[in-house]
Coordinates of C-alpha atoms in Angstrom, one line a residue:
M1 CA -10.3 -32.3 37.0
V2 CA -7.9 -29.4 37.4
D3 CA -5.0 -31.7 36.3
V4 CA -7.0 -32.7 33.2
L5 CA -7.4 -29.0 32.3
F6 CA -3.7 -28.4 32.9
H7 CA -2.7 -31.2 30.5
A8 CA -5.3 -30.1 28.0
G9 CA -4.0 -26.6 28.1
N10 CA -0.4 -27.7 27.4
V11 CA -1.7 -29.9 24.5
M12 CA -3.3 -26.8 23.0
Y13 CA 0.0 -24.9 23.3
V14 CA 1.7 -27.7 21.4
L15 CA -0.9 -27.6 18.7
A16 CA -0.6 -23.8 18.5
F17 CA 3.1 -24.1 17.6
L18 CA 2.2 -26.6 14.9
V19 CA -0.2 -24.5 12.9
R20 CA 0.9 -22.0 10.3
D21 CA -2.2 -19.8 10.2
M22 CA -1.7 -16.8 12.5
L23 CA -5.4 -16.6 13.4
W24 CA -5.6 -20.2 14.5
L25 CA -2.3 -19.9 16.4
R26 CA -3.8 -17.0 18.5
V27 CA -7.1 -18.8 19.0
L28 CA -5.3 -21.9 20.3
I29 CA -3.1 -19.8 22.6
V30 CA -6.3 -18.2 24.1
V31 CA -7.9 -21.7 24.6
A32 CA -4.7 -23.1 26.0
Q33 CA -4.2 -20.3 28.5
S34 CA -7.9 -20.4 29.5
L35 CA -7.5 -24.1 30.3
L36 CA -4.5 -23.4 32.5
M37 CA -6.1 -20.7 34.6
P38 CA -8.0 -23.1 36.9
F39 CA -4.8 -24.9 37.7
Y40 CA -3.1 -21.7 39.0
F41 CA -6.3 -20.6 40.7
C42 CA -6.6 -23.8 42.6
A43 CA -2.9 -24.2 43.6
E44 CA -1.8 -26.9 46.0
S45 CA -1.2 -24.3 48.7
G46 CA -4.9 -23.5 48.8
E47 CA -4.3 -19.9 47.7
P48 CA -4.5 -18.7 44.1
C49 CA -1.1 -18.3 42.4
W50 CA -1.5 -14.7 41.3
P51 CA 1.5 -14.0 39.1
P52 CA 0.7 -16.8 36.6
L53 CA -3.0 -15.7 36.7
A54 CA -2.0 -12.1 36.0
W55 CA 0.3 -13.0 33.1
G56 CA -2.2 -15.5 31.8
S57 CA -4.9 -12.9 31.7
L58 CA -2.6 -10.4 29.9
T59 CA -1.7 -13.1 27.4
I60 CA -5.4 -13.8 26.7
G61 CA -6.3 -10.1 26.4
I62 CA -3.5 -9.4 23.9
N63 CA -4.4 -12.4 21.8
L64 CA -8.1 -11.5 21.8
V65 CA -7.2 -8.0 20.5
Q66 CA -5.0 -9.5 17.8
I67 CA -7.7 -12.0 16.8
A68 CA -10.2 -9.1 16.3
I69 CA -7.6 -7.3 14.1
L70 CA -7.0 -10.3 12.0
L71 CA -10.7 -10.9 11.5
L72 CA -11.2 -7.3 10.4
Q73 CA -8.3 -7.6 8.0
R74 CA -9.8 -10.7 6.5
N75 CA -13.1 -9.0 5.7
P76 CA -13.7 -8.6 2.0
V77 CA -12.7 -5.2 0.5
F78 CA -14.9 -3.4 -2.0
L79 CA -13.4 -0.9 -4.4
G80 CA -15.3 1.8 -6.2
E81 CA -15.5 1.8 -10.0
A82 CA -12.7 4.3 -10.4
E83 CA -10.5 2.7 -7.8
L84 CA -11.0 -0.8 -9.3
K85 CA -10.0 0.5 -12.8
L86 CA -6.9 2.1 -11.3
Y87 CA -6.0 -1.0 -9.4
R88 CA -6.3 -3.3 -12.4
S89 CA -4.3 -1.0 -14.6
K90 CA -1.4 0.0 -12.4
F91 CA -1.4 -1.6 -9.0
R92 CA -2.1 -5.3 -9.4
T93 CA 1.1 -6.2 -7.6
L94 CA -0.2 -4.6 -4.4
R95 CA -2.6 -6.4 -2.1
V96 CA -6.0 -4.9 -2.2
R97 CA -5.8 -3.7 1.4
D98 CA -2.4 -2.1 0.8
F99 CA -3.9 -0.4 -2.3
M100 CA -6.7 1.0 -0.2
K101 CA -4.2 2.4 2.3
L102 CA -2.4 4.0 -0.7
M103 CA -5.7 5.5 -1.9
A104 CA -6.6 6.7 1.5
I105 CA -3.8 9.3 1.3
A106 CA -4.5 10.2 -2.3
K107 CA -6.7 13.1 -3.6
W108 CA -8.7 13.0 -6.9
H109 CA -8.6 16.1 -9.1
R110 CA -10.2 17.3 -12.3
E111 CA -8.9 20.3 -14.1
P112 CA -11.6 22.0 -16.2
E113 CA -9.0 24.3 -17.8
S114 CA -5.4 23.9 -18.9
T115 CA -3.1 24.1 -15.9
A116 CA 0.5 23.3 -14.9
I117 CA 0.7 20.2 -12.8
L118 CA 4.5 20.6 -12.5
R119 CA 7.0 23.2 -13.5
Q120 CA 10.6 22.6 -14.6
G121 CA 13.1 23.4 -11.8
D122 CA 10.5 23.2 -9.0
I123 CA 11.2 21.1 -5.9
V124 CA 8.7 18.2 -6.2
H125 CA 6.6 17.5 -3.1
G126 CA 4.3 15.0 -4.6
L127 CA 3.4 12.5 -7.2
W128 CA 0.6 12.5 -9.8
L129 CA -1.1 9.8 -11.9
L130 CA -3.3 10.7 -14.8
T131 CA -6.5 8.8 -14.9
E132 CA -8.3 10.6 -17.8
G133 CA -7.2 13.0 -20.5
A134 CA -3.7 14.0 -21.5
A135 CA -0.9 16.4 -20.6
V136 CA 1.9 18.0 -22.6
V137 CA 5.5 17.7 -21.4
E138 CA 7.8 20.6 -22.1
V139 CA 11.6 21.0 -21.5
D140 CA 13.0 24.6 -21.7
G141 CA 9.8 25.7 -23.3
R142 CA 9.9 23.1 -26.1
R143 CA 7.3 20.5 -26.4
V144 CA 8.9 17.0 -25.9
T145 CA 6.0 14.6 -25.7
E146 CA 2.5 14.0 -24.5
I147 CA 1.4 11.7 -21.8
G148 CA -2.0 10.2 -21.1
A149 CA -4.1 8.1 -18.7
G150 CA -2.1 5.6 -16.7
E151 CA 1.1 7.6 -16.7
F152 CA 2.8 9.2 -13.7
V153 CA 4.0 12.8 -13.4
G154 CA 6.9 13.7 -11.1
E155 CA 8.1 10.1 -10.5
M156 CA 11.7 10.7 -11.6
A157 CA 12.0 13.7 -9.2
L158 CA 10.4 11.6 -6.4
L159 CA 12.8 8.7 -6.9
T160 CA 16.0 10.9 -7.3
G161 CA 15.1 13.8 -5.0
E162 CA 16.1 16.3 -7.8
P163 CA 14.1 19.2 -9.1
A164 CA 11.6 18.6 -11.8
S165 CA 13.3 18.1 -15.2
A166 CA 10.2 19.2 -17.2
T167 CA 7.0 21.2 -17.1
V168 CA 3.8 19.2 -17.4
L169 CA 0.7 21.1 -18.7
A170 CA -2.6 19.3 -18.2
R171 CA -5.1 19.7 -21.0
P172 CA -8.6 20.8 -20.2
G173 CA -10.7 18.1 -18.6
V174 CA -7.8 16.1 -17.4
E175 CA -8.3 13.9 -14.3
Y176 CA -5.6 12.7 -12.0
V177 CA -4.7 11.2 -8.6
A178 CA -2.2 13.1 -6.4
W179 CA -0.1 12.0 -3.4
E180 CA 1.8 14.3 -1.1
A181 CA 5.4 13.0 -0.7
K182 CA 5.3 13.3 3.1
D183 CA 2.1 11.1 3.2
L184 CA 3.8 8.5 1.0
R185 CA 6.9 8.5 3.3
G186 CA 4.6 7.9 6.3
L187 CA 2.9 5.0 4.6
F188 CA 6.1 3.5 3.4
A189 CA 7.7 3.8 6.9
S190 CA 4.9 1.6 8.3
R191 CA 4.6 -0.7 5.3
P192 CA 8.1 -1.2 3.7
E193 CA 6.8 -3.9 1.4
V194 CA 4.4 -1.4 -0.1
E195 CA 7.2 0.9 -0.9
G196 CA 9.1 -1.8 -2.7
K197 CA 6.1 -2.7 -4.9
F198 CA 5.2 1.0 -5.5
R199 CA 8.7 1.8 -6.6
A200 CA 8.6 -1.1 -9.0
V201 CA 5.4 0.4 -10.5
L202 CA 7.2 3.7 -10.9
G203 CA 10.2 2.0 -12.5
A204 CA 8.0 0.2 -15.0
D205 CA 6.4 3.5 -16.0
L206 CA 9.8 5.1 -16.5
V207 CA 11.0 2.3 -18.6
Q208 CA 7.9 2.5 -20.9
K209 CA 8.4 6.3 -21.3
L210 CA 12.1 5.9 -22.1
R211 CA 11.5 3.1 -24.6
R212 CA 8.9 5.2 -26.4
V213 CA 11.2 8.2 -26.6
S214 CA 14.1 5.9 -27.8
E215 CA 12.0 4.4 -30.5
A216 CA 10.8 7.8 -31.7
A217 CA 14.4 9.0 -31.8
A218 CA 15.5 5.9 -33.8
H219 CA 12.6 6.2 -36.2
P220 CA 11.6 9.8 -36.9
S221 CA 8.5 8.7 -38.6
R222 CA 7.2 7.5 -35.2
M223 CA 7.8 10.8 -33.5
M224 CA 4.2 11.7 -33.7
D225 CA 3.2 8.4 -32.1
A226 CA 5.5 9.0 -29.2
R227 CA 3.8 12.3 -28.6
Q228 CA 0.4 10.8 -28.4
P229 CA -1.1 9.8 -25.0
R230 CA -1.7 6.1 -24.4
E231 CA -5.3 4.9 -24.4

């Protein structure tokens, strides 16, 4: 009977290397190692072979923990109304769970009065994303344009590491999401793929802004359109 379990365990190991799904691979490894344990416990010498038993137990324990983690990760994720709207509008390229990790380090703000989100020349320690309302962008005290919901503030400084190139004044009632740069760096260090996708989102936002300004410069009649926030 012990020999049958030994062969069955090795068959399970072979099957484990054939599957692509990580969850099933770990399940098969646990089954395989469990089937091998009696063989080492009932060794031909009559005494249990402790080293393989110890390593086998460790293998089973590690894989059981990883199975639990995989099952938790595969549970459905539910987003609140505001988060769902934000995800659909800006972060569709991220996996939902990665988006939730991004939002876990974010803070939601609402400014009842006009306030400066960012001042020209300041060292930028964060990133802001308008979700409701509008903000005025000024350079050297001169109004340049106006941004609205769905647009970032401070993304250029975050990408380049340079001081803020403009002052951004939020209009009364504006709502936005804010991230601390150090928190973003911590998340990106553990999830490099999230950093790549997040930077792509920032890049797309910058391209849209530059295109709008270029069109306004080429067609003066559109200047007022460029200064209006997007819906």
